[in-house]
Amino acid sequence: MRVRQENTSPMSSASLKPATMPLQDPGPTPAERAAVQAAIDACRALPGALLPLLHAVQDALGYVPAAALPLIAQALNLSRAEVHGVVSFYPHFRQARPGRHVLQLCRAESCQAMGAAALEALVRQRLGVDYHATSADGAVTLEPVYCLGNCALSPALLLDGELLGRVTPQRLNELLDTLEAAS
């Protein structure tokens, strides 16, 4: 004699919902697509085109969006994994949109010997972020750089691509005040 067991599970099959599929990647925006296509057109024929192409995309957009990787891979007959590997290997390439200003603080030996550690502590405290992050107000992205070639004027930093040397904590505070006032 067979005894039929009742389903005592708190979730009956009627209450189960199908798993939701993740949303499709929307792909690049029209502006991103245009910038990536311009970079592809300018760099495709160069020997070793991937790095110059990635630099061109970052110069145009401020970062290399994930949605651009398939376009770049297809144009250069590479896999997405190869392109992603290069983007993720080099710390120069950003994978997220930076803040309105990018502050790159030199961490090389000469700058460290001349007080860069104090600048690092100051900027991290003022912005409330660590390296590779953007302040809560979206104003400043903080990035490390491992030599700006300005050792004679250590400590050095780049602010929005402008090289500044012999930066003191007082000068850095003035720069940050200016950025906060502009925001």
Short mmCIF file of N, CA and C in Angstrom, two decimals:
data_model
loop_
_atom_site.label_atom_id
_atom_site.label_comp_id
_atom_site.label_asym_id
_atom_site.label_seq_id
_atom_site.Cartn_x
_atom_site.Cartn_y
_atom_site.Cartn_z
N MET A 1 0.84 -1.17 0.00
CA MET A 1 0.00 0.00 0.00
C MET A 1 0.88 1.24 0.00
N ARG A 2 0.60 2.17 -0.91
CA ARG A 2 1.38 3.41 -1.02
C ARG A 2 0.64 4.52 -0.31
N VAL A 3 1.40 5.28 0.44
CA VAL A 3 0.82 6.42 1.15
C VAL A 3 1.26 7.68 0.43
N ARG A 4 0.31 8.50 0.14
CA ARG A 4 0.60 9.76 -0.54
C ARG A 4 1.05 10.79 0.48
N GLN A 5 2.22 11.39 0.26
CA GLN A 5 2.71 12.42 1.18
C GLN A 5 2.23 13.78 0.70
N GLU A 6 1.83 14.58 1.64
CA GLU A 6 1.43 15.95 1.34
C GLU A 6 2.68 16.82 1.26
N ASN A 7 2.62 17.81 0.43
CA ASN A 7 3.71 18.77 0.34
C ASN A 7 3.62 19.70 1.54
N THR A 8 4.56 19.57 2.46
CA THR A 8 4.55 20.40 3.66
C THR A 8 5.49 21.59 3.55
N SER A 9 6.05 21.79 2.39
CA SER A 9 6.95 22.92 2.17
C SER A 9 6.17 24.21 2.29
N PRO A 10 6.78 25.25 2.91
CA PRO A 10 6.07 26.52 3.04
C PRO A 10 5.79 27.17 1.69
N MET A 11 6.50 26.76 0.66
CA MET A 11 6.27 27.35 -0.66
C MET A 11 5.67 26.29 -1.56
N SER A 12 4.46 26.45 -1.93
CA SER A 12 3.86 25.50 -2.85
C SER A 12 4.32 25.82 -4.26
N SER A 13 4.16 24.89 -5.14
CA SER A 13 4.60 25.11 -6.51
C SER A 13 3.83 26.25 -7.16
N ALA A 14 2.64 26.54 -6.68
CA ALA A 14 1.87 27.65 -7.24
C ALA A 14 2.46 29.00 -6.85
N SER A 15 3.15 29.05 -5.69
CA SER A 15 3.69 30.33 -5.25
C SER A 15 5.09 30.59 -5.77
N LEU A 16 5.71 29.60 -6.39
CA LEU A 16 7.05 29.80 -6.94
C LEU A 16 6.97 30.66 -8.18
N LYS A 17 7.90 31.59 -8.26
CA LYS A 17 7.96 32.46 -9.44
C LYS A 17 9.19 32.08 -10.24
N PRO A 18 9.12 32.20 -11.54
CA PRO A 18 10.31 31.87 -12.33
C PRO A 18 11.42 32.87 -12.01
N ALA A 19 12.64 32.38 -12.09
CA ALA A 19 13.78 33.26 -11.86
C ALA A 19 13.78 34.36 -12.91
N THR A 20 14.11 35.54 -12.48
CA THR A 20 14.15 36.64 -13.43
C THR A 20 15.51 36.64 -14.12
N MET A 21 15.49 36.92 -15.37
CA MET A 21 16.72 37.00 -16.14
C MET A 21 17.33 38.38 -15.93
N PRO A 22 18.64 38.45 -15.86
CA PRO A 22 19.26 39.77 -15.75
C PRO A 22 18.94 40.60 -17.00
N LEU A 23 18.87 41.89 -16.80
CA LEU A 23 18.61 42.78 -17.93
C LEU A 23 19.75 42.70 -18.93
N GLN A 24 19.41 42.81 -20.18
CA GLN A 24 20.43 42.83 -21.22
C GLN A 24 21.28 44.09 -21.07
N ASP A 25 22.56 43.95 -21.35
CA ASP A 25 23.43 45.12 -21.36
C ASP A 25 22.91 46.06 -22.44
N PRO A 26 22.61 47.30 -22.07
CA PRO A 26 22.05 48.20 -23.07
C PRO A 26 23.02 48.60 -24.17
N GLY A 27 24.29 48.27 -24.00
CA GLY A 27 25.27 48.64 -25.02
C GLY A 27 25.71 50.07 -24.84
N PRO A 28 26.57 50.53 -25.70
CA PRO A 28 27.07 51.90 -25.56
C PRO A 28 25.99 52.92 -25.90
N THR A 29 26.08 54.07 -25.24
CA THR A 29 25.20 55.18 -25.59
C THR A 29 25.61 55.69 -26.96
N PRO A 30 24.77 56.49 -27.61
CA PRO A 30 25.18 57.04 -28.91
C PRO A 30 26.48 57.84 -28.84
N ALA A 31 26.67 58.60 -27.77
CA ALA A 31 27.91 59.37 -27.64
C ALA A 31 29.11 58.45 -27.46
N GLU A 32 28.94 57.40 -26.64
CA GLU A 32 30.03 56.44 -26.46
C GLU A 32 30.33 55.73 -27.77
N ARG A 33 29.28 55.30 -28.47
CA ARG A 33 29.47 54.60 -29.74
C ARG A 33 30.22 55.49 -30.74
N ALA A 34 29.87 56.76 -30.80
CA ALA A 34 30.53 57.69 -31.73
C ALA A 34 32.00 57.87 -31.37
N ALA A 35 32.30 58.02 -30.07
CA ALA A 35 33.68 58.20 -29.64
C ALA A 35 34.50 56.95 -29.90
N VAL A 36 33.92 55.80 -29.62
CA VAL A 36 34.62 54.53 -29.86
C VAL A 36 34.86 54.33 -31.35
N GLN A 37 33.85 54.62 -32.16
CA GLN A 37 34.01 54.44 -33.61
C GLN A 37 35.07 55.39 -34.16
N ALA A 38 35.11 56.62 -33.66
CA ALA A 38 36.15 57.57 -34.10
C ALA A 38 37.54 57.05 -33.72
N ALA A 39 37.66 56.48 -32.52
CA ALA A 39 38.95 55.92 -32.10
C ALA A 39 39.32 54.72 -32.95
N ILE A 40 38.34 53.88 -33.25
CA ILE A 40 38.60 52.71 -34.10
C ILE A 40 39.08 53.18 -35.47
N ASP A 41 38.38 54.14 -36.06
CA ASP A 41 38.75 54.64 -37.39
C ASP A 41 40.15 55.23 -37.39
N ALA A 42 40.52 55.92 -36.30
CA ALA A 42 41.83 56.57 -36.24
C ALA A 42 42.97 55.59 -35.95
N CYS A 43 42.67 54.49 -35.25
CA CYS A 43 43.75 53.63 -34.75
C CYS A 43 43.80 52.23 -35.34
N ARG A 44 42.77 51.81 -36.01
CA ARG A 44 42.66 50.42 -36.47
C ARG A 44 43.88 49.97 -37.27
N ALA A 45 44.42 50.80 -38.12
CA ALA A 45 45.51 50.40 -39.01
C ALA A 45 46.88 50.48 -38.35
N LEU A 46 46.97 51.01 -37.15
CA LEU A 46 48.26 51.14 -36.49
C LEU A 46 48.78 49.78 -36.04
N PRO A 47 50.09 49.57 -36.08
CA PRO A 47 50.63 48.34 -35.50
C PRO A 47 50.36 48.37 -33.99
N GLY A 48 49.92 47.26 -33.43
CA GLY A 48 49.60 47.23 -32.00
C GLY A 48 48.52 48.22 -31.66
N ALA A 49 47.45 48.22 -32.41
CA ALA A 49 46.41 49.25 -32.33
C ALA A 49 45.65 49.29 -31.02
N LEU A 50 45.64 48.22 -30.25
CA LEU A 50 44.78 48.18 -29.07
C LEU A 50 45.10 49.28 -28.06
N LEU A 51 46.34 49.43 -27.67
CA LEU A 51 46.67 50.46 -26.67
C LEU A 51 46.37 51.87 -27.17
N PRO A 52 46.81 52.25 -28.38
CA PRO A 52 46.44 53.60 -28.85
C PRO A 52 44.93 53.80 -28.93
N LEU A 53 44.21 52.77 -29.31
CA LEU A 53 42.76 52.86 -29.41
C LEU A 53 42.14 53.07 -28.03
N LEU A 54 42.60 52.32 -27.04
CA LEU A 54 42.07 52.48 -25.68
C LEU A 54 42.40 53.87 -25.13
N HIS A 55 43.59 54.35 -25.40
CA HIS A 55 43.95 55.72 -24.98
C HIS A 55 43.03 56.74 -25.65
N ALA A 56 42.75 56.56 -26.93
CA ALA A 56 41.87 57.50 -27.64
C ALA A 56 40.46 57.49 -27.05
N VAL A 57 39.96 56.31 -26.72
CA VAL A 57 38.63 56.22 -26.11
C VAL A 57 38.62 56.93 -24.76
N GLN A 58 39.64 56.64 -23.94
CA GLN A 58 39.68 57.29 -22.61
C GLN A 58 39.88 58.80 -22.73
N ASP A 59 40.67 59.23 -23.70
CA ASP A 59 40.84 60.67 -23.90
C ASP A 59 39.51 61.33 -24.28
N ALA A 60 38.71 60.64 -25.07
CA ALA A 60 37.44 61.21 -25.52
C ALA A 60 36.35 61.16 -24.45
N LEU A 61 36.29 60.06 -23.69
CA LEU A 61 35.19 59.84 -22.75
C LEU A 61 35.57 60.00 -21.28
N GLY A 62 36.86 59.95 -20.99
CA GLY A 62 37.31 60.01 -19.61
C GLY A 62 37.46 58.63 -18.99
N TYR A 63 37.01 57.59 -19.69
CA TYR A 63 37.10 56.21 -19.23
C TYR A 63 36.84 55.30 -20.41
N VAL A 64 37.03 54.01 -20.20
CA VAL A 64 36.74 53.02 -21.24
C VAL A 64 35.51 52.23 -20.76
N PRO A 65 34.34 52.56 -21.29
CA PRO A 65 33.13 51.87 -20.83
C PRO A 65 33.13 50.40 -21.22
N ALA A 66 32.55 49.58 -20.35
CA ALA A 66 32.46 48.14 -20.62
C ALA A 66 31.73 47.88 -21.92
N ALA A 67 30.75 48.71 -22.24
CA ALA A 67 29.97 48.52 -23.47
C ALA A 67 30.81 48.75 -24.72
N ALA A 68 31.97 49.38 -24.57
CA ALA A 68 32.84 49.61 -25.73
C ALA A 68 33.71 48.40 -26.06
N LEU A 69 33.90 47.52 -25.10
CA LEU A 69 34.82 46.40 -25.31
C LEU A 69 34.43 45.50 -26.47
N PRO A 70 33.15 45.13 -26.63
CA PRO A 70 32.81 44.29 -27.79
C PRO A 70 33.07 44.99 -29.13
N LEU A 71 32.83 46.29 -29.18
CA LEU A 71 33.07 47.04 -30.42
C LEU A 71 34.55 47.04 -30.77
N ILE A 72 35.37 47.27 -29.75
CA ILE A 72 36.82 47.30 -29.96
C ILE A 72 37.32 45.91 -30.35
N ALA A 73 36.85 44.90 -29.64
CA ALA A 73 37.27 43.52 -29.93
C ALA A 73 36.94 43.14 -31.36
N GLN A 74 35.72 43.44 -31.78
CA GLN A 74 35.31 43.09 -33.14
C GLN A 74 36.15 43.83 -34.18
N ALA A 75 36.40 45.11 -33.94
CA ALA A 75 37.15 45.90 -34.91
C ALA A 75 38.59 45.41 -35.07
N LEU A 76 39.18 44.90 -33.98
CA LEU A 76 40.58 44.46 -34.03
C LEU A 76 40.72 42.95 -34.14
N ASN A 77 39.59 42.25 -34.31
CA ASN A 77 39.59 40.79 -34.41
C ASN A 77 40.24 40.15 -33.19
N LEU A 78 39.83 40.65 -32.02
CA LEU A 78 40.29 40.12 -30.74
C LEU A 78 39.08 39.62 -29.97
N SER A 79 39.32 38.86 -28.93
CA SER A 79 38.21 38.46 -28.07
C SER A 79 37.94 39.58 -27.06
N ARG A 80 36.73 39.61 -26.53
CA ARG A 80 36.42 40.58 -25.49
C ARG A 80 37.32 40.37 -24.28
N ALA A 81 37.66 39.12 -24.01
CA ALA A 81 38.53 38.81 -22.87
C ALA A 81 39.91 39.44 -23.06
N GLU A 82 40.43 39.42 -24.28
CA GLU A 82 41.73 40.03 -24.54
C GLU A 82 41.69 41.53 -24.30
N VAL A 83 40.64 42.17 -24.79
CA VAL A 83 40.51 43.63 -24.60
C VAL A 83 40.31 43.94 -23.12
N HIS A 84 39.43 43.20 -22.46
CA HIS A 84 39.20 43.42 -21.03
C HIS A 84 40.49 43.20 -20.24
N GLY A 85 41.27 42.20 -20.62
CA GLY A 85 42.52 41.92 -19.93
C GLY A 85 43.48 43.10 -19.98
N VAL A 86 43.54 43.77 -21.10
CA VAL A 86 44.42 44.94 -21.23
C VAL A 86 43.86 46.10 -20.41
N VAL A 87 42.57 46.35 -20.51
CA VAL A 87 41.95 47.46 -19.77
C VAL A 87 42.12 47.25 -18.26
N SER A 88 41.94 46.03 -17.80
CA SER A 88 42.01 45.78 -16.37
C SER A 88 43.45 45.65 -15.86
N PHE A 89 44.39 45.37 -16.74
CA PHE A 89 45.79 45.22 -16.33
C PHE A 89 46.45 46.57 -16.06
N TYR A 90 46.23 47.53 -16.93
CA TYR A 90 46.91 48.82 -16.80
C TYR A 90 46.11 49.76 -15.90
N PRO A 91 46.72 50.24 -14.82
CA PRO A 91 45.98 51.11 -13.91
C PRO A 91 45.60 52.46 -14.52
N HIS A 92 46.21 52.81 -15.63
CA HIS A 92 45.88 54.08 -16.28
C HIS A 92 44.44 54.10 -16.79
N PHE A 93 43.94 52.96 -17.21
CA PHE A 93 42.61 52.92 -17.82
C PHE A 93 41.53 52.85 -16.75
N ARG A 94 40.61 53.80 -16.83
CA ARG A 94 39.47 53.83 -15.91
C ARG A 94 38.33 53.04 -16.54
N GLN A 95 37.61 52.30 -15.71
CA GLN A 95 36.48 51.53 -16.20
C GLN A 95 35.16 52.14 -15.75
N ALA A 96 35.24 53.26 -15.06
CA ALA A 96 34.04 53.98 -14.62
C ALA A 96 34.25 55.46 -14.88
N ARG A 97 33.17 56.16 -15.06
CA ARG A 97 33.23 57.60 -15.32
C ARG A 97 33.90 58.29 -14.12
N PRO A 98 34.90 59.13 -14.37
CA PRO A 98 35.57 59.82 -13.26
C PRO A 98 34.75 61.02 -12.80
N GLY A 99 35.20 61.61 -11.70
CA GLY A 99 34.57 62.83 -11.21
C GLY A 99 34.84 63.99 -12.17
N ARG A 100 34.31 65.13 -11.83
CA ARG A 100 34.51 66.31 -12.69
C ARG A 100 35.98 66.71 -12.78
N HIS A 101 36.75 66.37 -11.74
CA HIS A 101 38.19 66.64 -11.71
C HIS A 101 38.90 65.35 -11.34
N VAL A 102 40.09 65.16 -11.91
CA VAL A 102 40.90 63.98 -11.61
C VAL A 102 42.20 64.45 -10.98
N LEU A 103 42.44 64.00 -9.76
CA LEU A 103 43.66 64.33 -9.02
C LEU A 103 44.52 63.08 -8.96
N GLN A 104 45.68 63.14 -9.58
CA GLN A 104 46.61 62.01 -9.60
C GLN A 104 47.82 62.39 -8.77
N LEU A 105 48.01 61.65 -7.70
CA LEU A 105 49.09 61.94 -6.76
C LEU A 105 50.24 60.98 -6.99
N CYS A 106 51.45 61.53 -7.17
CA CYS A 106 52.62 60.70 -7.42
C CYS A 106 53.01 59.95 -6.16
N ARG A 107 53.27 58.65 -6.34
CA ARG A 107 53.64 57.79 -5.21
C ARG A 107 55.04 57.20 -5.40
N ALA A 108 55.81 57.73 -6.33
CA ALA A 108 57.15 57.22 -6.58
C ALA A 108 58.10 57.63 -5.44
N GLU A 109 59.27 57.04 -5.43
CA GLU A 109 60.21 57.19 -4.32
C GLU A 109 60.58 58.64 -4.04
N SER A 110 60.89 59.41 -5.08
CA SER A 110 61.30 60.79 -4.86
C SER A 110 60.19 61.59 -4.20
N CYS A 111 58.98 61.44 -4.68
CA CYS A 111 57.85 62.18 -4.09
C CYS A 111 57.58 61.70 -2.67
N GLN A 112 57.72 60.38 -2.43
CA GLN A 112 57.52 59.87 -1.07
C GLN A 112 58.56 60.48 -0.12
N ALA A 113 59.81 60.58 -0.59
CA ALA A 113 60.88 61.13 0.24
C ALA A 113 60.67 62.61 0.53
N MET A 114 59.91 63.29 -0.33
CA MET A 114 59.73 64.73 -0.17
C MET A 114 58.35 65.10 0.40
N GLY A 115 57.61 64.14 0.94
CA GLY A 115 56.39 64.48 1.65
C GLY A 115 55.08 64.07 1.02
N ALA A 116 55.09 63.21 0.03
CA ALA A 116 53.85 62.79 -0.62
C ALA A 116 52.92 62.04 0.33
N ALA A 117 53.49 61.35 1.33
CA ALA A 117 52.64 60.62 2.28
C ALA A 117 51.72 61.58 3.03
N ALA A 118 52.23 62.75 3.39
CA ALA A 118 51.40 63.74 4.08
C ALA A 118 50.31 64.26 3.15
N LEU A 119 50.66 64.46 1.88
CA LEU A 119 49.66 64.91 0.90
C LEU A 119 48.59 63.84 0.72
N GLU A 120 49.01 62.58 0.65
CA GLU A 120 48.08 61.47 0.50
C GLU A 120 47.09 61.43 1.67
N ALA A 121 47.60 61.53 2.89
CA ALA A 121 46.72 61.50 4.07
C ALA A 121 45.76 62.68 4.05
N LEU A 122 46.25 63.83 3.68
CA LEU A 122 45.41 65.03 3.63
C LEU A 122 44.29 64.90 2.61
N VAL A 123 44.62 64.50 1.40
CA VAL A 123 43.61 64.43 0.34
C VAL A 123 42.60 63.31 0.62
N ARG A 124 43.05 62.20 1.15
CA ARG A 124 42.12 61.12 1.47
C ARG A 124 41.15 61.55 2.56
N GLN A 125 41.65 62.28 3.55
CA GLN A 125 40.79 62.76 4.63
C GLN A 125 39.83 63.83 4.12
N ARG A 126 40.32 64.75 3.33
CA ARG A 126 39.46 65.84 2.82
C ARG A 126 38.37 65.33 1.90
N LEU A 127 38.72 64.39 1.01
CA LEU A 127 37.74 63.88 0.06
C LEU A 127 36.89 62.76 0.63
N GLY A 128 37.40 62.10 1.66
CA GLY A 128 36.68 60.97 2.24
C GLY A 128 36.69 59.74 1.36
N VAL A 129 37.73 59.60 0.54
CA VAL A 129 37.84 58.46 -0.36
C VAL A 129 39.26 57.92 -0.36
N ASP A 130 39.40 56.71 -0.88
CA ASP A 130 40.70 56.10 -1.09
C ASP A 130 41.02 56.23 -2.58
N TYR A 131 42.16 55.71 -2.97
CA TYR A 131 42.52 55.73 -4.38
C TYR A 131 41.49 54.97 -5.22
N HIS A 132 41.35 55.38 -6.45
CA HIS A 132 40.44 54.78 -7.42
C HIS A 132 38.98 55.01 -7.04
N ALA A 133 38.72 56.09 -6.34
CA ALA A 133 37.34 56.39 -5.95
C ALA A 133 37.07 57.88 -6.19
N THR A 134 35.79 58.20 -6.18
CA THR A 134 35.35 59.57 -6.44
C THR A 134 34.63 60.09 -5.21
N SER A 135 34.85 61.35 -4.89
CA SER A 135 34.21 61.95 -3.73
C SER A 135 32.69 61.86 -3.86
N ALA A 136 32.01 61.88 -2.73
CA ALA A 136 30.56 61.68 -2.70
C ALA A 136 29.82 62.69 -3.57
N ASP A 137 30.35 63.89 -3.70
CA ASP A 137 29.68 64.92 -4.51
C ASP A 137 30.02 64.81 -5.99
N GLY A 138 30.85 63.81 -6.34
CA GLY A 138 31.21 63.60 -7.75
C GLY A 138 32.23 64.59 -8.27
N ALA A 139 32.82 65.37 -7.38
CA ALA A 139 33.73 66.43 -7.83
C ALA A 139 35.12 65.91 -8.19
N VAL A 140 35.70 65.04 -7.37
CA VAL A 140 37.10 64.67 -7.55
C VAL A 140 37.29 63.16 -7.49
N THR A 141 38.01 62.64 -8.49
CA THR A 141 38.46 61.25 -8.47
C THR A 141 39.92 61.25 -8.09
N LEU A 142 40.29 60.42 -7.12
CA LEU A 142 41.66 60.33 -6.63
C LEU A 142 42.31 59.08 -7.21
N GLU A 143 43.47 59.27 -7.84
CA GLU A 143 44.19 58.16 -8.44
C GLU A 143 45.67 58.24 -8.09
N PRO A 144 46.31 57.07 -7.90
CA PRO A 144 47.75 57.06 -7.70
C PRO A 144 48.47 57.07 -9.04
N VAL A 145 49.64 57.64 -9.07
CA VAL A 145 50.51 57.61 -10.24
C VAL A 145 51.88 57.23 -9.72
N TYR A 146 52.61 56.44 -10.49
CA TYR A 146 53.87 55.92 -9.98
C TYR A 146 55.10 56.54 -10.62
N CYS A 147 55.01 57.68 -11.15
CA CYS A 147 56.09 58.60 -11.49
C CYS A 147 55.57 59.55 -12.54
N LEU A 148 55.72 60.80 -12.28
CA LEU A 148 55.32 61.83 -13.23
C LEU A 148 56.52 62.41 -13.96
N GLY A 149 57.72 61.92 -13.63
CA GLY A 149 58.93 62.42 -14.27
C GLY A 149 59.25 63.84 -13.85
N ASN A 150 58.80 64.23 -12.70
CA ASN A 150 59.01 65.58 -12.19
C ASN A 150 59.75 65.52 -10.86
N CYS A 151 60.68 64.59 -10.76
CA CYS A 151 61.34 64.30 -9.50
C CYS A 151 62.08 65.50 -8.90
N ALA A 152 62.60 66.37 -9.73
CA ALA A 152 63.32 67.54 -9.23
C ALA A 152 62.39 68.50 -8.50
N LEU A 153 61.08 68.35 -8.74
CA LEU A 153 60.11 69.23 -8.09
C LEU A 153 59.13 68.42 -7.23
N SER A 154 59.64 67.40 -6.58
CA SER A 154 58.81 66.55 -5.73
C SER A 154 58.35 67.30 -4.49
N PRO A 155 57.20 66.93 -3.95
CA PRO A 155 56.20 66.01 -4.44
C PRO A 155 55.35 66.64 -5.53
N ALA A 156 54.90 65.79 -6.44
CA ALA A 156 54.19 66.28 -7.61
C ALA A 156 52.81 65.62 -7.72
N LEU A 157 51.94 66.29 -8.48
CA LEU A 157 50.63 65.72 -8.76
C LEU A 157 50.15 66.27 -10.09
N LEU A 158 49.16 65.59 -10.63
CA LEU A 158 48.46 66.06 -11.83
C LEU A 158 47.04 66.39 -11.41
N LEU A 159 46.57 67.55 -11.76
CA LEU A 159 45.18 67.92 -11.54
C LEU A 159 44.59 68.24 -12.90
N ASP A 160 43.69 67.38 -13.34
CA ASP A 160 43.07 67.52 -14.66
C ASP A 160 44.12 67.65 -15.76
N GLY A 161 45.21 66.87 -15.61
CA GLY A 161 46.25 66.85 -16.63
C GLY A 161 47.30 67.93 -16.47
N GLU A 162 47.14 68.83 -15.51
CA GLU A 162 48.12 69.89 -15.29
C GLU A 162 49.10 69.44 -14.22
N LEU A 163 50.39 69.44 -14.57
CA LEU A 163 51.44 69.00 -13.66
C LEU A 163 51.77 70.12 -12.67
N LEU A 164 51.77 69.76 -11.39
CA LEU A 164 52.13 70.71 -10.34
C LEU A 164 53.24 70.09 -9.50
N GLY A 165 54.27 70.87 -9.21
CA GLY A 165 55.40 70.38 -8.43
C GLY A 165 55.58 71.17 -7.16
N ARG A 166 56.40 70.59 -6.27
CA ARG A 166 56.67 71.16 -4.94
C ARG A 166 55.37 71.50 -4.22
N VAL A 167 54.45 70.55 -4.25
CA VAL A 167 53.14 70.75 -3.64
C VAL A 167 53.26 70.54 -2.13
N THR A 168 52.84 71.55 -1.40
CA THR A 168 52.84 71.48 0.06
C THR A 168 51.42 71.15 0.53
N PRO A 169 51.27 70.74 1.77
CA PRO A 169 49.91 70.54 2.29
C PRO A 169 49.05 71.81 2.17
N GLN A 170 49.66 72.96 2.42
CA GLN A 170 48.91 74.22 2.29
C GLN A 170 48.44 74.43 0.85
N ARG A 171 49.31 74.19 -0.12
CA ARG A 171 48.94 74.35 -1.53
C ARG A 171 47.86 73.34 -1.93
N LEU A 172 47.96 72.12 -1.43
CA LEU A 172 46.96 71.11 -1.74
C LEU A 172 45.60 71.51 -1.15
N ASN A 173 45.61 72.04 0.08
CA ASN A 173 44.35 72.52 0.67
C ASN A 173 43.74 73.64 -0.18
N GLU A 174 44.57 74.53 -0.68
CA GLU A 174 44.07 75.62 -1.54
C GLU A 174 43.46 75.05 -2.82
N LEU A 175 44.12 74.06 -3.41
CA LEU A 175 43.59 73.43 -4.63
C LEU A 175 42.23 72.78 -4.34
N LEU A 176 42.15 72.05 -3.25
CA LEU A 176 40.89 71.38 -2.89
C LEU A 176 39.79 72.40 -2.58
N ASP A 177 40.16 73.50 -1.91
CA ASP A 177 39.18 74.57 -1.66
C ASP A 177 38.63 75.12 -2.96
N THR A 178 39.51 75.33 -3.93
CA THR A 178 39.09 75.84 -5.24
C THR A 178 38.14 74.86 -5.93
N LEU A 179 38.46 73.57 -5.86
CA LEU A 179 37.60 72.58 -6.49
C LEU A 179 36.24 72.52 -5.80
N GLU A 180 36.22 72.61 -4.47
CA GLU A 180 34.95 72.59 -3.74
C GLU A 180 34.11 73.82 -4.07
N ALA A 181 34.76 74.97 -4.19
CA ALA A 181 34.04 76.21 -4.49
C ALA A 181 33.45 76.17 -5.89
N ALA A 182 34.13 75.49 -6.81
CA ALA A 182 33.66 75.40 -8.19
C ALA A 182 32.51 74.41 -8.33
N SER A 183 32.33 73.52 -7.38
CA SER A 183 31.30 72.48 -7.49
C SER A 183 29.92 72.96 -7.16
#
